[in-house]
Tab-separated table of C-alpha atoms in Angstrom:
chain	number	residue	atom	x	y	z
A	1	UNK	CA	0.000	0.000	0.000
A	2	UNK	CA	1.085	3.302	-0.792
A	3	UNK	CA	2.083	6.412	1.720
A	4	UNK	CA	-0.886	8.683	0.254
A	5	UNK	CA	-3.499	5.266	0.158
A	6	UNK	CA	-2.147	4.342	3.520
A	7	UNK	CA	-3.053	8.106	4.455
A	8	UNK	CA	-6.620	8.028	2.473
A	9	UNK	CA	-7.766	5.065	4.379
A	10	UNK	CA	-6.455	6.311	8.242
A	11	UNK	CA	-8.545	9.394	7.350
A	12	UNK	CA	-11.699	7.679	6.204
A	13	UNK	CA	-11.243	5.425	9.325
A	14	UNK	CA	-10.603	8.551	12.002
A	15	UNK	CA	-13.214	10.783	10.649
A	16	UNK	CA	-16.336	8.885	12.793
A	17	UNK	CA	-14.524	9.374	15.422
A	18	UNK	CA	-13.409	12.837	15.580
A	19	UNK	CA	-16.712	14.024	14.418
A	20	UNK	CA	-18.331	12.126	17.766
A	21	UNK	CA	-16.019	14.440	20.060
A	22	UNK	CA	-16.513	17.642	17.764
A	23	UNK	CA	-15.904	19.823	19.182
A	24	UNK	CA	-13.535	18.938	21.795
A	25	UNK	CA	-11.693	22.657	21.806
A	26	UNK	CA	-13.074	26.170	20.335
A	27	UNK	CA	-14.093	26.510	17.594
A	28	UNK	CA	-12.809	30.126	15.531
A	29	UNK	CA	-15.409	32.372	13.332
A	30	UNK	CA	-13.498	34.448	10.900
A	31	UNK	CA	-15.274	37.341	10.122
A	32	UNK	CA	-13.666	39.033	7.074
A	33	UNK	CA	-15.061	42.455	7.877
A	34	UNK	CA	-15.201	45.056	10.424
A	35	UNK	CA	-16.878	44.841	13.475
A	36	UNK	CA	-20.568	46.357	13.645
A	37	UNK	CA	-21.338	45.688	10.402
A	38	UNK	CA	-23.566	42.702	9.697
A	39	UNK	CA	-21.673	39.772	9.337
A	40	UNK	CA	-19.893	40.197	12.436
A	41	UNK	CA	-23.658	41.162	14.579
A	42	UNK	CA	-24.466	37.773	13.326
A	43	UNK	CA	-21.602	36.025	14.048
A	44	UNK	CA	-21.876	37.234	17.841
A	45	UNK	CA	-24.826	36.224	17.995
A	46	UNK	CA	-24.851	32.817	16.462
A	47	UNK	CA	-21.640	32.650	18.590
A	48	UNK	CA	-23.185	32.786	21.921
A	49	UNK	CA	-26.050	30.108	21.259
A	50	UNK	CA	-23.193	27.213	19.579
A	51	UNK	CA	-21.132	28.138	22.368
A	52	UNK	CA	-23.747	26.569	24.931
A	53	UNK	CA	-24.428	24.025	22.420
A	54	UNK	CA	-21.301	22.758	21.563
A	55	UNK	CA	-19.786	22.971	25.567
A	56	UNK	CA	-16.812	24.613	24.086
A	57	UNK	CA	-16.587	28.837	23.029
A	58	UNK	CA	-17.190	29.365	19.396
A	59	UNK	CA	-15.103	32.713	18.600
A	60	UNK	CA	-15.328	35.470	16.415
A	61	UNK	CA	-12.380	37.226	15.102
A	62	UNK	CA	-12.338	40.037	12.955
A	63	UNK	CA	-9.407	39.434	9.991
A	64	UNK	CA	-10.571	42.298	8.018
A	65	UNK	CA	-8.743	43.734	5.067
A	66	UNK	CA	-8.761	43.412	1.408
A	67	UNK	CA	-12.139	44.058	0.814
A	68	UNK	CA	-12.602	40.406	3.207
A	69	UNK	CA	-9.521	38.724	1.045
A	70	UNK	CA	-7.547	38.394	3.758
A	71	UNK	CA	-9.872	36.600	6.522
A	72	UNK	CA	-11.277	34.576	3.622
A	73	UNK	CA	-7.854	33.074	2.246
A	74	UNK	CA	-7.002	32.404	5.867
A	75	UNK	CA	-9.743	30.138	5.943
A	76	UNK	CA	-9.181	28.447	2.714
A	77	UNK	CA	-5.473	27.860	4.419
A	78	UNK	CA	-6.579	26.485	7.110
A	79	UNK	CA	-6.413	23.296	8.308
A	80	UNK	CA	-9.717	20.907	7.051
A	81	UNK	CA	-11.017	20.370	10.497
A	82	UNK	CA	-14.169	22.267	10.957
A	83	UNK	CA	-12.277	24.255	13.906
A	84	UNK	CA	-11.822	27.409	11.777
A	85	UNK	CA	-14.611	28.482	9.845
A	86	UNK	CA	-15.527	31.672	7.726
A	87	UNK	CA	-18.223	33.628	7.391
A	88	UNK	CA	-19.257	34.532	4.155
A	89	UNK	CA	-21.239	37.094	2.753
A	90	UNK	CA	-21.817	38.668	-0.849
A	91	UNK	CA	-18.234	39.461	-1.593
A	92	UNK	CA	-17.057	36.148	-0.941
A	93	UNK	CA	-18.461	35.297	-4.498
A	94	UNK	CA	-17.380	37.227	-6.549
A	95	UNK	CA	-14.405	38.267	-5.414
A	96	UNK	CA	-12.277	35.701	-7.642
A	97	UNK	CA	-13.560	37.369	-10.209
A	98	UNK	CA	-12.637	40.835	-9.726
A	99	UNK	CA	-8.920	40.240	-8.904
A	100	UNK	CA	-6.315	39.154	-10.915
A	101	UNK	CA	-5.153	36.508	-9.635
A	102	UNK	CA	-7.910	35.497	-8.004
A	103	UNK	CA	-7.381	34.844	-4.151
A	104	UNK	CA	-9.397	31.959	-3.713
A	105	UNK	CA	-11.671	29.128	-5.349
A	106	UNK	CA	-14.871	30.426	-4.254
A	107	UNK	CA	-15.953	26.448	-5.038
A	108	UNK	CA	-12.702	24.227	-5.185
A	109	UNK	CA	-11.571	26.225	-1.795
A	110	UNK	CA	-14.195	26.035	0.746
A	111	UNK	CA	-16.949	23.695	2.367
A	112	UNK	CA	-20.393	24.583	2.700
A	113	UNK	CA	-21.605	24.596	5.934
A	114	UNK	CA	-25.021	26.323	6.342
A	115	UNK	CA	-27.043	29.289	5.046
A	116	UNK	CA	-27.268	31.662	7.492
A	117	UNK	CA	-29.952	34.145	5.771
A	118	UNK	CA	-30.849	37.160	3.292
A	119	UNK	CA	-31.798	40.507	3.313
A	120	UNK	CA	-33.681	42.362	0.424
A	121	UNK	CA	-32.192	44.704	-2.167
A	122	UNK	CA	-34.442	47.715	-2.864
A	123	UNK	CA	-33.464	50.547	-5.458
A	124	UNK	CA	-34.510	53.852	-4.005
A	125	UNK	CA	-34.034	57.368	-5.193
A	126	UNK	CA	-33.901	61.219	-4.137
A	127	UNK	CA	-37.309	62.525	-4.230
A	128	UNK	CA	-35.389	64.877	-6.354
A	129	UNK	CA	-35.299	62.505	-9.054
A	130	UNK	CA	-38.062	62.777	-11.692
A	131	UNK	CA	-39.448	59.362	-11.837
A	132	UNK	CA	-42.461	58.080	-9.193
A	133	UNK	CA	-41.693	54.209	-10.440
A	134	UNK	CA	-39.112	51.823	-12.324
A	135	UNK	CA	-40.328	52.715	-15.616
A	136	UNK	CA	-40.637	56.338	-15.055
A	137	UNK	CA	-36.674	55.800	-14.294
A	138	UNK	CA	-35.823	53.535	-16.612
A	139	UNK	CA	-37.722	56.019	-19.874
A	140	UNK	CA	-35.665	59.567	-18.222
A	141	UNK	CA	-32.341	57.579	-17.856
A	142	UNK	CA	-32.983	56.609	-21.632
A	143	UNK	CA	-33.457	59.918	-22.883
A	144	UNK	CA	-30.840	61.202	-20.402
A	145	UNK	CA	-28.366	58.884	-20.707
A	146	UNK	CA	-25.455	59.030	-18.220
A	147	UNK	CA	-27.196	61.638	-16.497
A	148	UNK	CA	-28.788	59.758	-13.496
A	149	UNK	CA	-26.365	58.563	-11.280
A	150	UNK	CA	-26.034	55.162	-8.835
A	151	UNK	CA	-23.633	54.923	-5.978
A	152	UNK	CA	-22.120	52.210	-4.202
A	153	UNK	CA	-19.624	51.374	-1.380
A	154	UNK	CA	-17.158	50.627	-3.788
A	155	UNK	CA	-15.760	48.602	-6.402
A	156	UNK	CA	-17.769	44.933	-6.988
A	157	UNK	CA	-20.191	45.692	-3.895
A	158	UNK	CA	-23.738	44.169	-5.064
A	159	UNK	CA	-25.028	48.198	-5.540
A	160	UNK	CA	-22.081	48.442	-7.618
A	161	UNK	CA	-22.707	44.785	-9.773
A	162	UNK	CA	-26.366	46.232	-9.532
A	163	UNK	CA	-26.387	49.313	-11.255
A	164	UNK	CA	-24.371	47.307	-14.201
A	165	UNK	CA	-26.841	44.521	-14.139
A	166	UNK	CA	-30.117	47.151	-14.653
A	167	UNK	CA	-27.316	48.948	-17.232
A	168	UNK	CA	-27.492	45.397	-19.395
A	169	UNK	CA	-31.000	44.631	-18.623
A	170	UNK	CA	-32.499	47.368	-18.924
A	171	UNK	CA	-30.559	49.175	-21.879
A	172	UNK	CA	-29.854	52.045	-19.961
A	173	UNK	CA	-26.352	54.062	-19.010
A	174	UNK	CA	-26.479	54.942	-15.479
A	175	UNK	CA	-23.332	56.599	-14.278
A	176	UNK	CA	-21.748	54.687	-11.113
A	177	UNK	CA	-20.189	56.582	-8.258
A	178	UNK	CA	-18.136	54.241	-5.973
A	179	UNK	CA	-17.989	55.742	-2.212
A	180	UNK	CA	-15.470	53.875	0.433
A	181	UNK	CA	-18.688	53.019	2.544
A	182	UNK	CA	-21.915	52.734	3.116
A	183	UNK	CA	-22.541	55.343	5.454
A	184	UNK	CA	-21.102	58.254	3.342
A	185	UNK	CA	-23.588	57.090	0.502
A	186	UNK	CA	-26.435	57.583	2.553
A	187	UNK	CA	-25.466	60.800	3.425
A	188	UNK	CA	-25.206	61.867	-0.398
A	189	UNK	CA	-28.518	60.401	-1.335
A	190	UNK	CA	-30.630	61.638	1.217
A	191	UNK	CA	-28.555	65.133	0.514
A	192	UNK	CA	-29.464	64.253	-3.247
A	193	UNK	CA	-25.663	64.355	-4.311
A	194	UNK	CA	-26.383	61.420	-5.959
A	195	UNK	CA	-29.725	59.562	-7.469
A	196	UNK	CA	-29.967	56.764	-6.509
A	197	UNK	CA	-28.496	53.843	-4.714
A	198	UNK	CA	-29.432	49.561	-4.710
A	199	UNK	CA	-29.471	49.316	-0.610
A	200	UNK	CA	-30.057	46.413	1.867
A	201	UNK	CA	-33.684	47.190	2.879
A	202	UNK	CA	-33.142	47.226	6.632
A	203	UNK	CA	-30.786	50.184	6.638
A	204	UNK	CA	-33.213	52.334	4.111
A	205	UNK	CA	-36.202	51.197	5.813
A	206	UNK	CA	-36.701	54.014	7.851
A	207	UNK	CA	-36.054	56.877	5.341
A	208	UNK	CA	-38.249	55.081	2.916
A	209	UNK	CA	-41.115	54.996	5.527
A	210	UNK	CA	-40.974	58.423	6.217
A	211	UNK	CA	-40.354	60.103	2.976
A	212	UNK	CA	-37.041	60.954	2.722
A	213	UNK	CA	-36.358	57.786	0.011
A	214	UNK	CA	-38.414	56.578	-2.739
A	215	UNK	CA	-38.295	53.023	-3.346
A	216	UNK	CA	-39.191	52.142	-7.004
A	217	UNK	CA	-38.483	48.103	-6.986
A	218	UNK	CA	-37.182	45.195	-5.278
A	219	UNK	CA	-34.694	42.757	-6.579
A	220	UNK	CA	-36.274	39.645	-4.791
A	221	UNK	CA	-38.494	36.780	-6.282
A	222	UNK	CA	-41.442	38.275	-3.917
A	223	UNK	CA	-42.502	41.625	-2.592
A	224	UNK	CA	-41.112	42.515	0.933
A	225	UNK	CA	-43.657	42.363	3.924
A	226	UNK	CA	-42.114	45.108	5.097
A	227	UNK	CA	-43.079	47.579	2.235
A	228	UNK	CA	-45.488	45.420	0.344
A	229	UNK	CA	-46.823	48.337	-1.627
A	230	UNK	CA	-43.404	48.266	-3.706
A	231	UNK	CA	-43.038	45.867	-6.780
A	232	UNK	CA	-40.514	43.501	-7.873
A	233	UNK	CA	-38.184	44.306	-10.894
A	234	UNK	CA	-40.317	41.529	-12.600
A	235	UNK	CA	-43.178	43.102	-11.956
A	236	UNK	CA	-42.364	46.350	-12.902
A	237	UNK	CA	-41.281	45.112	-16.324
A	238	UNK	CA	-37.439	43.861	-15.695
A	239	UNK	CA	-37.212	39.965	-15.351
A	240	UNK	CA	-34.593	38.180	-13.634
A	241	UNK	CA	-33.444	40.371	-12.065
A	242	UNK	CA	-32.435	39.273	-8.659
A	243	UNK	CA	-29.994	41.009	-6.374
A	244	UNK	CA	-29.413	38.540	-3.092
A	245	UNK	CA	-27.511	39.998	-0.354
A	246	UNK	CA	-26.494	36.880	1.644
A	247	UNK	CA	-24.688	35.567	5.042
A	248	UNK	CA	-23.182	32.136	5.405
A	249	UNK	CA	-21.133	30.065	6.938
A	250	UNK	CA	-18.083	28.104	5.162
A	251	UNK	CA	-15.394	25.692	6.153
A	252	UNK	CA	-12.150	24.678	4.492
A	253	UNK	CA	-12.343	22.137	1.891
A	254	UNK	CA	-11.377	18.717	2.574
A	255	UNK	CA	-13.525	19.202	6.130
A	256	UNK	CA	-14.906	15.893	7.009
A	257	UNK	CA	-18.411	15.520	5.784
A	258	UNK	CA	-19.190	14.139	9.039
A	259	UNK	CA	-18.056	17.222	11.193
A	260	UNK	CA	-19.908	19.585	8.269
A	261	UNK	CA	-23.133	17.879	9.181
A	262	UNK	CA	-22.774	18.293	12.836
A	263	UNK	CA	-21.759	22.132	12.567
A	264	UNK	CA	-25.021	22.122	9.910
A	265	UNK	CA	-27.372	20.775	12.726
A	266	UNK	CA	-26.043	23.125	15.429
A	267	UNK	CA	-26.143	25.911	13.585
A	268	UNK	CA	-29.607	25.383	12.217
A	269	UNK	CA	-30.917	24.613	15.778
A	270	UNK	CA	-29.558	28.092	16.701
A	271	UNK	CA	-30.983	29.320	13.981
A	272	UNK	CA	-34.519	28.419	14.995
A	273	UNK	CA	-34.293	29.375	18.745
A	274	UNK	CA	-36.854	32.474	19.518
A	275	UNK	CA	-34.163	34.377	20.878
A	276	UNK	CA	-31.901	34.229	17.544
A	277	UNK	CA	-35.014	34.099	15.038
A	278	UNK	CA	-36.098	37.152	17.089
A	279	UNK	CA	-33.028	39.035	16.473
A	280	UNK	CA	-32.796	38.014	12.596
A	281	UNK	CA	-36.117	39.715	12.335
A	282	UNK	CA	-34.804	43.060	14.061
A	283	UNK	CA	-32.551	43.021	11.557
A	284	UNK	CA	-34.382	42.765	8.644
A	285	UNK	CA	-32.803	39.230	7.574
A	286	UNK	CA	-34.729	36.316	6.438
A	287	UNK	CA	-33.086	33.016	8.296
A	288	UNK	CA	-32.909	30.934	5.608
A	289	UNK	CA	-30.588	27.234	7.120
A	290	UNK	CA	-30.940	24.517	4.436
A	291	UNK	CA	-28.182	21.439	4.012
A	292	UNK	CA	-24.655	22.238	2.832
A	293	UNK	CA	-25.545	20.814	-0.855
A	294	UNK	CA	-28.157	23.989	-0.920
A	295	UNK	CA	-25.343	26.427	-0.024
A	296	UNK	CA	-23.250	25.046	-2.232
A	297	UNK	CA	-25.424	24.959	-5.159
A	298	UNK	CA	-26.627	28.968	-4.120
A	299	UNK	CA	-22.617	30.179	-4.072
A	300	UNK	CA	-22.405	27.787	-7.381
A	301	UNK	CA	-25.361	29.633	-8.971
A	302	UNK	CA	-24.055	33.440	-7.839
A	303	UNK	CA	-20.324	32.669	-8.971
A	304	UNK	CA	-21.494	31.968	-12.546
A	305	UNK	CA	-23.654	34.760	-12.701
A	306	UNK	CA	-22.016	37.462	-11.591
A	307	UNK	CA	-18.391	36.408	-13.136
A	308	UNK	CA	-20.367	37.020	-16.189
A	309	UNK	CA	-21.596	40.393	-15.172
A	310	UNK	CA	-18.173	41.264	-14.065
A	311	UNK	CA	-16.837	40.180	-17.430
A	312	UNK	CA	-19.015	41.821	-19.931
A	313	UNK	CA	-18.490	44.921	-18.193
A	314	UNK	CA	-14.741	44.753	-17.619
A	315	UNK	CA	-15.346	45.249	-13.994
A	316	UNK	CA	-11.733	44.882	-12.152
A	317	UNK	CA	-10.245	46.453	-8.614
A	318	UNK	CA	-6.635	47.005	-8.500
């Protein structure tokens, strides 16, 4: 027998029983982005409800930098255990296709583990702006072309791979305005700096309810409960087009399938507690745990598509 069949068949052999005592030490969360933001609220507080669960601390460090590069290779490194884990958000897939070289397999490099959940993508606008729904928008940026602008938090951020998706679809030339955050962008729009901006609906929520936004559509399959009077882009005349801001939870690859199942099932049960499904719906994200094979399959599905996006458009950060 050879060393690496000898090797093969001590693996397949230990891997029932290390998954029985997993986790026998804690367990690390990369976060690949700053604190505060939403990743990281999540991870702190899935981290608290494993922690109980698994008898051991589950812990979340911050490994920020990169654009989330950094804390996501380190994970990709790292050894196939299912003691470091990443979590993964939006940027994680498509960000091997926006540098060159690309700094990780979003597929090849990295286990599924579990879906954590999803928030809505609404486009709103300045009141400013001339145009009361999608199609009003859509016929002035026609006749106007490059005069309406969009803004993002930078480079490859889904408002960003947004605004050149509804440029394709739609026919239109919107001019895109890349800020280095979130934050400053709202400050623009509701100053009416800029037009208009594809945001997460929980952070917009408010100025849309009281006036200060107009939301014209939704890039989900279904209307959001939360402003149910506002259509999707299907319904207001642009199909497929589906913007899905997302949060989950990867492992290395090469992570016994065995100890990816048992991290599935705890976080899933955490997942459904009241005390975590109440928090999800504070902030404004739909829990959404399913098997790895769904994750997988999801990541699959938004790697293809927006590599092509990114392609046709000759969308690169240096």
């Amino acid at each position: 027998m050879t060393v690496a069949a000898f090797t093969a068949t001590v693996s397949v052999l230990a891997a029932p029983a290390h998954a029985a005592s997993f986790p026998d030490r804690p367990v690390t969360l990369v976060v690949p982005y700053p604190a505060g933001g939403t990743p990281d609220i999540l991870a702190r507080v899935l981290s608290e409800h494993l922690s109980k669960r698994f008898g051991q601390t589950l812990v979340v460090e911050n490994r920020v930098g990169a654009s989330g590069n950094i804390g996501a290779q380190a994970v990709a490194r790292a050894e196939p255990t299912g003691y470091t884990l990443l979590m993964c958000a939006f940027g994680c897939a498509v960000a091997p296709s926006l540098y060159k070289p690309a700094p990780y397999d979003i597929v090849k490099d990295f286990a599924p583990v579990v879906m954590v959940g999803t928030v809505p993508s609404v486009l709103v606008v300045n009141p400013s702006v001339p145009a009361k729904t999608l199609k009003d928008l859509l016929a002035y940026a026609k006749t106007h072309p490059g005069k309406l602008n969009s803004a993002s938090s930078g480079i490859g951020t889904s408002a960003h791979l947004a605004t050149e998706l509804l440029n394709t679809k739609a026919g239109v030339q919107l001019t895109h305005i890349p800020y280095k955050g979130a934050g400053q962008v709202a400050a623009d729009l509701l100053g009416g700096q800029v037009d208009m901006y594809f945001d997460n609906l929980p952070a917009s929520l408010a100025s849309i309810r009281s006036g200060k936004l107009r939301a014209l559509a939704v890039a989900s399959e279904r209307r959001s409960p939360s402003i149910p009077d506002v259509p999707t882009f299907a319904e207001a005349g642009v199909p497929d087009f589906l913007i899905t801001p997302w949060f989950g939870v990867m492992a290395p690859a090469g992570t016994p399938k065995a100890v990816v199942q048992t991290l599935n099932e705890a976080f899933v049960a955490a997942l459904r507690t009241p005390a975590v499904s109440e928090r999800m719906q504070q902030l404004g994200v739909d829990v959404g745990p399913g098997t790895p094979e769904a994750l997988g399959a999801f990541i699959a599905g938004e790697d293809k598509k927006w590599k092509t996006i990114i392609q046709t458009n000759g969308i690169r950060v240096e």
